[in-house]
């Protein structure tokens, strides 16, 4: 109501506005002044999209809509593996949020994109090697921005499937309409170029992982020139300081909270997906990058301890994953949010085997539901969660995975002790009240 009134009344002649405001005083200013307009920038957006950055974006946007006129600038993409499956371009509205979708127009075809990627690799590999030998942070303190390789990396980003020059053109033409831009997920072209187009109005939420894709020279501009970086965890900030050095843009830990859907009736869910009474749960995209060696590690555990324990995989199976012929491994495929909540709440334990995490909302959901968790200790973020909360165990390597998994499956008292610590950790560190206060303060600081 405030926003509609504000937009309409501020278009009236000046003398009319003066008469109204003189009659109604501060009430006019409070009720009818337009909200500040802010824009989230993400590669995809919509209630049916369950990727980490997309869910993160939606939760933040919907919780800021009472304070700001919130828009999302995104592409028409629904599925990266099927670019023909798209949303319609143009303006739409969802849960009080204005969504502006732009058609991606990669500058090159797939073959040329792969060639450009190869040409852009040398500088990335050099920076990665310098990081491995421990001198990249020192070099970044002396020479924070690398121009070497910038043109080749820019050309490659222009060739990626989500690149939308129309989206970037819109930002350039309408930069003065917005109080703040919030580009999300460092990996995508529009995040890079939007941050560089409007650096002094940009609050970057990078969701950075300790992976080679973080080392191209183009990121030395993005991570040092934006107005502020809102990290999810202290481990993520430490990672970026190691790579970009002390000239890293001003930063803070903002993070995000979780959104728990009401659980579906367990008996119906159990029958629908043929779920056992006791199981370990993996929740997320079933890709090689996410589950790594989880399937073979779990089979090794059952053989080593002569067990018939069950592993439930909730998520879509990627084509590169060969689904094992093993009755102890159950794949549900896609489930609704209500079914997901029920499956989490009835899990014996949850496993997150990923080496690359910037937060892990699913881990926080499990903690909130008092489900003990086993995480990959190679992930600094997940290990920090584990040590700070006491609500999870971590493993290093296959033998340790089997040992820790056996402890959680067989020791009911241990499961009870660590699971009771989860809700307090989530409330203390990931309360929506705290998070929205932090992000609002950053927006106002611009």
Coordinates of C-alpha atoms in Angstrom, one line a residue:
X1 CA 0.0 0.0 0.0
X2 CA 2.8 2.4 0.9
X3 CA 4.6 1.7 -2.3
X4 CA 1.6 2.1 -4.6
X5 CA 0.6 5.3 -2.8
X6 CA 4.1 6.6 -3.0
X7 CA 4.5 6.0 -6.7
X8 CA 1.2 7.6 -7.5
X9 CA 1.3 10.6 -5.2
X10 CA 4.8 11.7 -6.0
X11 CA 3.8 12.1 -9.6
X12 CA 1.2 14.8 -8.6
X13 CA 2.1 18.5 -9.2
X14 CA 4.3 20.0 -6.6
X15 CA 1.6 22.4 -5.3
X16 CA -0.9 19.5 -4.8
X17 CA 1.7 17.5 -2.8
X18 CA 2.4 20.6 -0.7
X19 CA -1.3 21.0 0.2
X20 CA -1.7 17.3 1.1
X21 CA 1.4 17.2 3.2
X22 CA 0.5 20.5 4.9
X23 CA -2.9 19.1 5.9
X24 CA -1.8 15.6 7.0
X25 CA 1.7 16.4 8.3
X26 CA 4.0 13.5 9.1
X27 CA 1.4 10.8 8.3
X28 CA 1.7 11.7 4.6
X29 CA 5.5 11.3 4.7
X30 CA 5.3 8.0 6.6
X31 CA 2.6 6.3 4.6
X32 CA 3.1 7.7 1.1
X33 CA 6.9 8.1 0.7
X34 CA 8.1 5.5 -1.8
X35 CA 10.2 2.7 -0.4
X36 CA 13.8 2.5 -1.6
X37 CA 14.1 0.1 -4.5
X38 CA 16.7 -2.7 -4.3
X39 CA 17.5 -5.4 -6.8
X40 CA 18.8 -8.9 -6.3
X41 CA 20.8 -10.3 -9.2
X42 CA 20.8 -14.1 -9.7
X43 CA 21.1 -16.5 -12.5
X44 CA 17.6 -18.1 -11.9
X45 CA 14.6 -17.4 -9.8
X46 CA 11.3 -19.1 -9.0
X47 CA 9.5 -21.2 -6.5
X48 CA 10.2 -24.4 -8.4
X49 CA 14.0 -23.9 -8.5
X50 CA 15.8 -25.5 -5.5
X51 CA 19.4 -24.6 -6.1
X52 CA 21.3 -23.2 -3.1
X53 CA 21.8 -19.6 -4.4
X54 CA 18.3 -19.5 -5.8
X55 CA 16.7 -20.5 -2.5
X56 CA 19.0 -18.1 -0.6
X57 CA 18.0 -15.3 -2.9
X58 CA 14.2 -16.0 -2.6
X59 CA 14.3 -16.1 1.2
X60 CA 16.2 -12.8 1.5
X61 CA 14.0 -11.1 -1.1
X62 CA 10.8 -12.1 0.5
X63 CA 11.9 -11.0 4.0
X64 CA 13.0 -7.6 2.8
X65 CA 9.8 -6.8 0.9
X66 CA 8.2 -5.0 3.9
X67 CA 11.2 -2.6 4.1
X68 CA 12.0 -2.1 0.5
X69 CA 10.6 -2.2 -3.0
X70 CA 12.3 -5.5 -3.9
X71 CA 13.0 -6.7 -7.4
X72 CA 14.9 -9.7 -8.8
X73 CA 16.9 -9.3 -12.1
X74 CA 17.4 -12.7 -13.5
X75 CA 17.4 -14.8 -16.7
X76 CA 14.7 -16.9 -18.3
X77 CA 16.6 -20.1 -17.5
X78 CA 15.0 -22.9 -15.6
X79 CA 17.5 -25.7 -16.2
X80 CA 21.2 -25.2 -17.1
X81 CA 21.2 -28.6 -18.9
X82 CA 18.2 -27.7 -21.0
X83 CA 18.5 -24.1 -22.1
X84 CA 15.3 -24.5 -24.2
X85 CA 13.2 -24.9 -21.0
X86 CA 12.7 -21.3 -20.0
X87 CA 10.4 -18.8 -18.3
X88 CA 8.9 -16.1 -20.4
X89 CA 10.9 -12.9 -20.7
X90 CA 9.6 -9.7 -19.1
X91 CA 8.2 -8.6 -15.9
X92 CA 6.2 -10.8 -13.5
X93 CA 5.3 -10.9 -9.8
X94 CA 5.7 -13.6 -7.2
X95 CA 5.0 -13.3 -3.5
X96 CA 5.2 -9.5 -3.6
X97 CA 8.4 -9.5 -5.5
X98 CA 8.8 -7.9 -9.0
X99 CA 10.8 -10.3 -11.2
X100 CA 12.5 -9.1 -14.4
X101 CA 13.6 -11.9 -16.6
X102 CA 16.0 -11.5 -19.5
X103 CA 16.8 -14.0 -22.3
X104 CA 20.4 -15.3 -22.2
X105 CA 22.4 -14.5 -25.4
X106 CA 25.8 -16.3 -25.2
X107 CA 28.2 -14.6 -27.6
X108 CA 29.6 -17.9 -28.9
X109 CA 28.4 -21.5 -29.4
X110 CA 29.4 -24.4 -27.2
X111 CA 32.5 -25.4 -29.2
X112 CA 33.8 -21.8 -29.2
X113 CA 33.0 -21.5 -25.5
X114 CA 35.2 -24.5 -24.7
X115 CA 38.0 -23.0 -26.8
X116 CA 37.8 -19.7 -24.9
X117 CA 37.8 -21.6 -21.6
X118 CA 41.1 -23.3 -22.6
X119 CA 42.6 -20.0 -23.5
X120 CA 41.6 -18.4 -20.2
X121 CA 43.0 -21.3 -18.1
X122 CA 46.7 -20.3 -17.8
X123 CA 46.2 -17.3 -15.5
X124 CA 43.8 -19.2 -13.3
X125 CA 46.2 -22.0 -13.0
X126 CA 49.0 -19.6 -12.1
X127 CA 47.0 -17.9 -9.4
X128 CA 45.9 -21.3 -8.0
X129 CA 49.6 -22.5 -7.9
X130 CA 50.6 -19.3 -6.1
X131 CA 47.9 -19.9 -3.6
X132 CA 49.1 -23.5 -3.0
X133 CA 52.6 -22.4 -2.3
X134 CA 51.4 -19.7 0.1
X135 CA 52.4 -16.5 -1.7
X136 CA 49.2 -15.3 -3.4
X137 CA 48.0 -13.3 -0.4
X138 CA 51.3 -11.5 -0.2
X139 CA 51.3 -10.6 -3.9
X140 CA 47.7 -9.4 -3.6
X141 CA 48.7 -7.0 -0.9
X142 CA 51.2 -5.4 -3.4
X143 CA 49.2 -5.8 -6.6
X144 CA 45.5 -6.5 -5.8
X145 CA 44.1 -6.3 -9.4
X146 CA 45.4 -8.5 -12.1
X147 CA 45.0 -7.4 -15.7
X148 CA 46.8 -10.4 -17.1
X149 CA 44.3 -12.7 -18.7
X150 CA 41.3 -10.3 -18.1
X151 CA 40.3 -10.0 -21.8
X152 CA 40.4 -13.8 -22.4
X153 CA 38.4 -14.4 -19.2
X154 CA 35.8 -11.8 -20.2
X155 CA 35.4 -13.4 -23.6
X156 CA 34.8 -16.8 -21.9
X157 CA 32.2 -15.3 -19.5
X158 CA 30.4 -13.8 -22.5
X159 CA 30.2 -17.3 -24.0
X160 CA 28.5 -19.0 -20.9
X161 CA 25.0 -20.3 -21.2
X162 CA 23.5 -17.7 -18.7
X163 CA 25.2 -14.6 -20.1
X164 CA 22.5 -11.9 -20.8
X165 CA 23.7 -8.6 -22.3
X166 CA 20.1 -7.3 -22.0
X167 CA 20.1 -7.8 -18.3
X168 CA 23.4 -5.9 -18.0
X169 CA 22.1 -3.2 -20.3
X170 CA 19.1 -2.7 -18.1
X171 CA 21.3 -2.3 -15.0
X172 CA 23.4 0.3 -16.8
X173 CA 20.3 2.3 -18.0
X174 CA 18.5 2.1 -14.7
X175 CA 21.3 2.3 -12.1
X176 CA 19.9 5.5 -10.6
X177 CA 16.5 3.9 -9.9
X178 CA 17.9 1.6 -7.3
X179 CA 19.4 2.2 -3.9
X180 CA 21.3 -1.1 -3.9
X181 CA 22.1 -4.0 -6.1
X182 CA 22.8 -7.4 -4.5
X183 CA 24.5 -9.8 -7.0
X184 CA 24.6 -13.4 -5.7
X185 CA 26.9 -16.3 -6.4
X186 CA 30.3 -15.3 -7.7
X187 CA 30.4 -18.0 -10.4
X188 CA 28.0 -16.5 -12.9
X189 CA 28.6 -13.9 -15.6
X190 CA 25.8 -11.5 -14.5
X191 CA 27.2 -11.4 -11.0
X192 CA 30.6 -10.5 -12.2
X193 CA 29.6 -7.8 -14.7
X194 CA 26.8 -6.3 -12.6
X195 CA 29.2 -5.9 -9.7
X196 CA 31.7 -4.1 -12.0
X197 CA 29.0 -2.0 -13.6
X198 CA 27.7 -0.5 -10.3
X199 CA 30.4 -1.3 -7.8
X200 CA 29.5 1.5 -5.3
X201 CA 25.9 0.3 -5.1
X202 CA 26.8 -3.4 -4.9
X203 CA 26.6 -5.7 -1.9
X204 CA 28.1 -8.9 -3.2
X205 CA 26.9 -12.2 -1.7
X206 CA 29.6 -14.4 -3.3
X207 CA 28.9 -17.9 -1.8
X208 CA 32.5 -18.7 -2.5
X209 CA 33.9 -22.2 -2.4
X210 CA 37.5 -23.4 -2.1
X211 CA 37.7 -24.4 -5.8
X212 CA 39.8 -23.5 -8.8
X213 CA 37.0 -21.5 -10.3
X214 CA 37.6 -18.8 -7.7
X215 CA 41.1 -18.0 -9.1
X216 CA 40.6 -16.3 -12.5
X217 CA 42.0 -12.8 -12.6
X218 CA 38.6 -11.2 -13.4
X219 CA 37.6 -11.8 -9.7
X220 CA 40.4 -9.6 -8.5
X221 CA 38.4 -6.7 -9.8
X222 CA 35.0 -7.9 -8.5
X223 CA 36.2 -8.8 -4.9
X224 CA 38.2 -5.6 -4.4
X225 CA 35.9 -3.0 -6.1
X226 CA 32.4 -3.7 -4.8
X227 CA 31.1 -1.6 -1.9
X228 CA 30.6 -4.5 0.5
X229 CA 30.8 -8.3 0.6
X230 CA 28.3 -10.1 2.7
X231 CA 29.8 -13.5 3.5
X232 CA 27.8 -16.5 4.8
X233 CA 30.5 -17.8 7.2
X234 CA 33.8 -16.7 8.7
X235 CA 35.5 -19.6 6.9
X236 CA 34.3 -18.2 3.6
X237 CA 35.8 -14.8 4.5
X238 CA 39.1 -16.4 5.5
X239 CA 39.2 -18.2 2.1
X240 CA 38.7 -14.9 0.2
X241 CA 41.3 -13.1 2.3
X242 CA 43.8 -15.8 1.4
X243 CA 43.1 -15.3 -2.3
X244 CA 42.4 -11.6 -2.6
X245 CA 44.5 -10.3 0.3
X246 CA 44.1 -7.2 2.5
X247 CA 42.7 -5.1 -0.4
X248 CA 39.5 -7.3 -0.2
X249 CA 36.4 -5.0 -0.2
X250 CA 34.9 -4.2 3.2
X251 CA 33.1 -7.2 4.4
X252 CA 30.9 -8.7 7.2
X253 CA 29.2 -12.0 8.0
X254 CA 25.5 -11.7 7.1
X255 CA 24.5 -15.2 6.1
X256 CA 20.9 -16.4 5.8
X257 CA 18.4 -18.3 7.8
X258 CA 16.3 -21.4 7.1
X259 CA 12.7 -21.9 6.0
X260 CA 11.0 -25.0 7.4
X261 CA 8.0 -26.3 5.5
X262 CA 5.3 -28.2 7.4
X263 CA 5.9 -31.9 7.2
X264 CA 3.7 -34.2 5.1
X265 CA 2.1 -37.2 6.8
X266 CA 5.0 -39.6 7.4
X267 CA 3.2 -42.8 6.7
X268 CA 2.2 -41.6 3.3
X269 CA 5.7 -40.4 2.5
X270 CA 7.2 -43.6 3.8
X271 CA 5.0 -45.8 1.6
X272 CA 5.4 -43.5 -1.5
X273 CA 9.2 -43.7 -1.5
X274 CA 9.6 -47.1 0.1
X275 CA 11.6 -45.7 3.0
X276 CA 13.0 -47.8 5.9
X277 CA 12.5 -47.0 9.6
X278 CA 16.2 -46.2 10.0
X279 CA 18.4 -44.5 7.4
X280 CA 21.2 -42.1 6.6
X281 CA 20.0 -39.2 4.5
X282 CA 21.7 -37.3 1.7
X283 CA 19.7 -34.3 0.4
X284 CA 20.6 -32.2 -2.6
X285 CA 21.7 -32.6 -6.2
X286 CA 23.1 -36.1 -6.9
X287 CA 26.1 -35.0 -8.9
X288 CA 29.8 -36.0 -8.8
X289 CA 30.7 -32.6 -7.5
X290 CA 28.3 -33.0 -4.6
X291 CA 28.4 -36.6 -3.5
X292 CA 32.0 -37.3 -4.6
X293 CA 32.7 -40.9 -3.3
X294 CA 29.6 -41.2 -1.0
X295 CA 28.1 -44.2 -2.8
X296 CA 31.2 -46.3 -2.8
X297 CA 32.1 -45.2 0.8
X298 CA 28.7 -46.2 2.0
X299 CA 29.0 -49.6 0.4
X300 CA 32.4 -50.1 2.0
X301 CA 30.9 -49.3 5.4
X302 CA 28.2 -52.0 5.0
X303 CA 30.8 -54.5 3.9
X304 CA 33.3 -53.6 6.7
X305 CA 30.8 -53.7 9.5
X306 CA 28.6 -56.5 8.0
X307 CA 25.7 -54.1 8.0
X308 CA 22.6 -53.7 5.9
X309 CA 22.2 -50.0 6.7
X310 CA 20.2 -47.8 4.3
X311 CA 21.2 -44.6 2.5
X312 CA 18.4 -42.5 1.1
X313 CA 19.3 -40.0 -1.7
X314 CA 16.8 -37.2 -2.1
X315 CA 17.4 -35.2 -5.3
X316 CA 17.6 -35.5 -9.0
X317 CA 20.2 -38.0 -10.4
X318 CA 22.7 -36.4 -12.7
X319 CA 23.4 -38.3 -16.0
X320 CA 27.1 -38.8 -15.1
X321 CA 26.2 -40.8 -11.9
X322 CA 25.9 -44.5 -12.4
X323 CA 23.2 -45.6 -10.0
X324 CA 24.4 -48.6 -8.1
X325 CA 22.5 -51.9 -8.2
X326 CA 22.3 -52.0 -4.3
X327 CA 19.0 -52.4 -2.4
X328 CA 20.6 -50.5 0.5
X329 CA 20.8 -47.3 -1.6
X330 CA 17.4 -45.7 -2.2
X331 CA 16.8 -42.8 -4.7
X332 CA 13.6 -40.8 -4.2
X333 CA 14.1 -38.3 -7.0
X334 CA 12.4 -34.9 -6.7
X335 CA 10.2 -34.4 -3.6
X336 CA 7.9 -31.6 -2.5
X337 CA 9.0 -29.3 0.3
X338 CA 6.5 -30.9 2.7
X339 CA 7.8 -34.4 1.8
X340 CA 11.4 -33.2 2.3
X341 CA 10.6 -31.9 5.8
X342 CA 9.1 -35.3 6.7
X343 CA 12.1 -37.2 5.3
X344 CA 14.5 -34.9 7.3
X345 CA 12.6 -35.2 10.6
X346 CA 12.6 -39.0 10.4
X347 CA 16.2 -39.6 9.4
X348 CA 18.5 -41.3 11.8
X349 CA 21.3 -39.0 10.6
X350 CA 22.2 -36.8 7.7
X351 CA 25.4 -36.9 5.6
X352 CA 26.9 -34.0 3.8
X353 CA 30.0 -35.3 1.8
X354 CA 30.6 -32.1 -0.2
X355 CA 34.0 -30.6 -0.2
X356 CA 32.6 -27.3 -1.5
X357 CA 30.1 -25.4 0.7
X358 CA 29.7 -21.7 1.5
X359 CA 27.0 -22.4 4.2
X360 CA 24.8 -25.5 3.7
X361 CA 21.2 -24.6 4.4
X362 CA 20.3 -28.3 4.4
X363 CA 22.7 -28.9 7.3
X364 CA 21.0 -26.1 9.3
X365 CA 17.6 -27.6 8.6
X366 CA 18.8 -30.9 9.9
X367 CA 20.2 -29.2 13.1
X368 CA 16.9 -27.4 13.6
X369 CA 15.1 -30.7 13.4
X370 CA 17.6 -32.4 15.9
X371 CA 19.0 -34.7 13.3
X372 CA 22.7 -35.6 13.9
X373 CA 25.0 -34.9 11.0
X374 CA 28.2 -36.4 9.5
X375 CA 30.2 -33.9 7.3
X376 CA 33.3 -34.0 5.2
X377 CA 36.1 -32.5 7.2
X378 CA 37.8 -31.4 3.9
X379 CA 35.3 -28.6 3.8
X380 CA 36.4 -25.8 6.1
X381 CA 32.9 -24.4 6.3
X382 CA 31.3 -27.7 7.3
X383 CA 34.1 -28.4 9.8
X384 CA 33.6 -25.0 11.4
X385 CA 29.9 -25.8 11.7
X386 CA 30.8 -29.1 13.4
X387 CA 33.3 -27.6 15.9
X388 CA 31.2 -24.6 16.8
X389 CA 27.9 -26.3 17.2
X390 CA 28.8 -29.7 18.6
X391 CA 25.8 -31.0 16.6
X392 CA 27.8 -32.9 14.0
X393 CA 30.8 -35.2 13.5
X394 CA 33.3 -34.8 10.7
X395 CA 35.4 -37.4 8.8
X396 CA 38.7 -37.4 6.8
X397 CA 38.9 -40.2 4.3
X398 CA 37.0 -43.4 3.7
X399 CA 38.2 -45.3 6.8
X400 CA 37.3 -42.4 9.1
X401 CA 33.9 -42.1 7.3
X402 CA 33.1 -45.7 8.1
X403 CA 34.2 -45.4 11.7
X404 CA 32.2 -42.2 12.4
X405 CA 29.1 -43.5 10.5
X406 CA 29.1 -46.6 12.6
X407 CA 29.2 -44.6 15.8
X408 CA 26.2 -42.6 14.7
X409 CA 24.2 -45.6 13.5
X410 CA 24.8 -47.7 16.6
X411 CA 25.2 -45.3 19.5
X412 CA 21.7 -43.9 20.3
X413 CA 22.9 -41.9 23.3
X414 CA 25.6 -40.2 21.2
X415 CA 22.9 -39.3 18.6
X416 CA 20.7 -37.8 21.3
X417 CA 23.5 -35.8 22.9
X418 CA 24.7 -34.1 19.7
X419 CA 21.3 -33.6 18.1
X420 CA 20.0 -31.6 21.1
X421 CA 22.7 -28.9 20.5
X422 CA 21.5 -28.1 17.0
X423 CA 18.5 -25.8 17.5
X424 CA 20.4 -23.5 19.9
X425 CA 23.2 -23.1 17.4
X426 CA 20.8 -22.3 14.6
X427 CA 18.9 -19.7 16.7
X428 CA 22.0 -18.0 17.9
X429 CA 23.7 -17.7 14.5
X430 CA 21.0 -17.9 11.9
X431 CA 18.0 -16.1 13.3
X432 CA 16.1 -14.1 10.6
X433 CA 15.7 -11.2 12.9
X434 CA 19.5 -10.8 13.2
X435 CA 20.2 -11.4 9.5
X436 CA 17.6 -8.9 8.1
X437 CA 18.9 -6.3 10.6
X438 CA 22.4 -6.7 9.3
X439 CA 21.5 -6.7 5.6
X440 CA 19.1 -3.7 6.1
X441 CA 21.9 -1.7 7.8
X442 CA 24.2 -2.4 4.8
X443 CA 21.6 -1.2 2.3
X444 CA 21.1 2.0 4.4
X445 CA 24.8 2.6 4.5
X446 CA 24.9 3.0 0.7

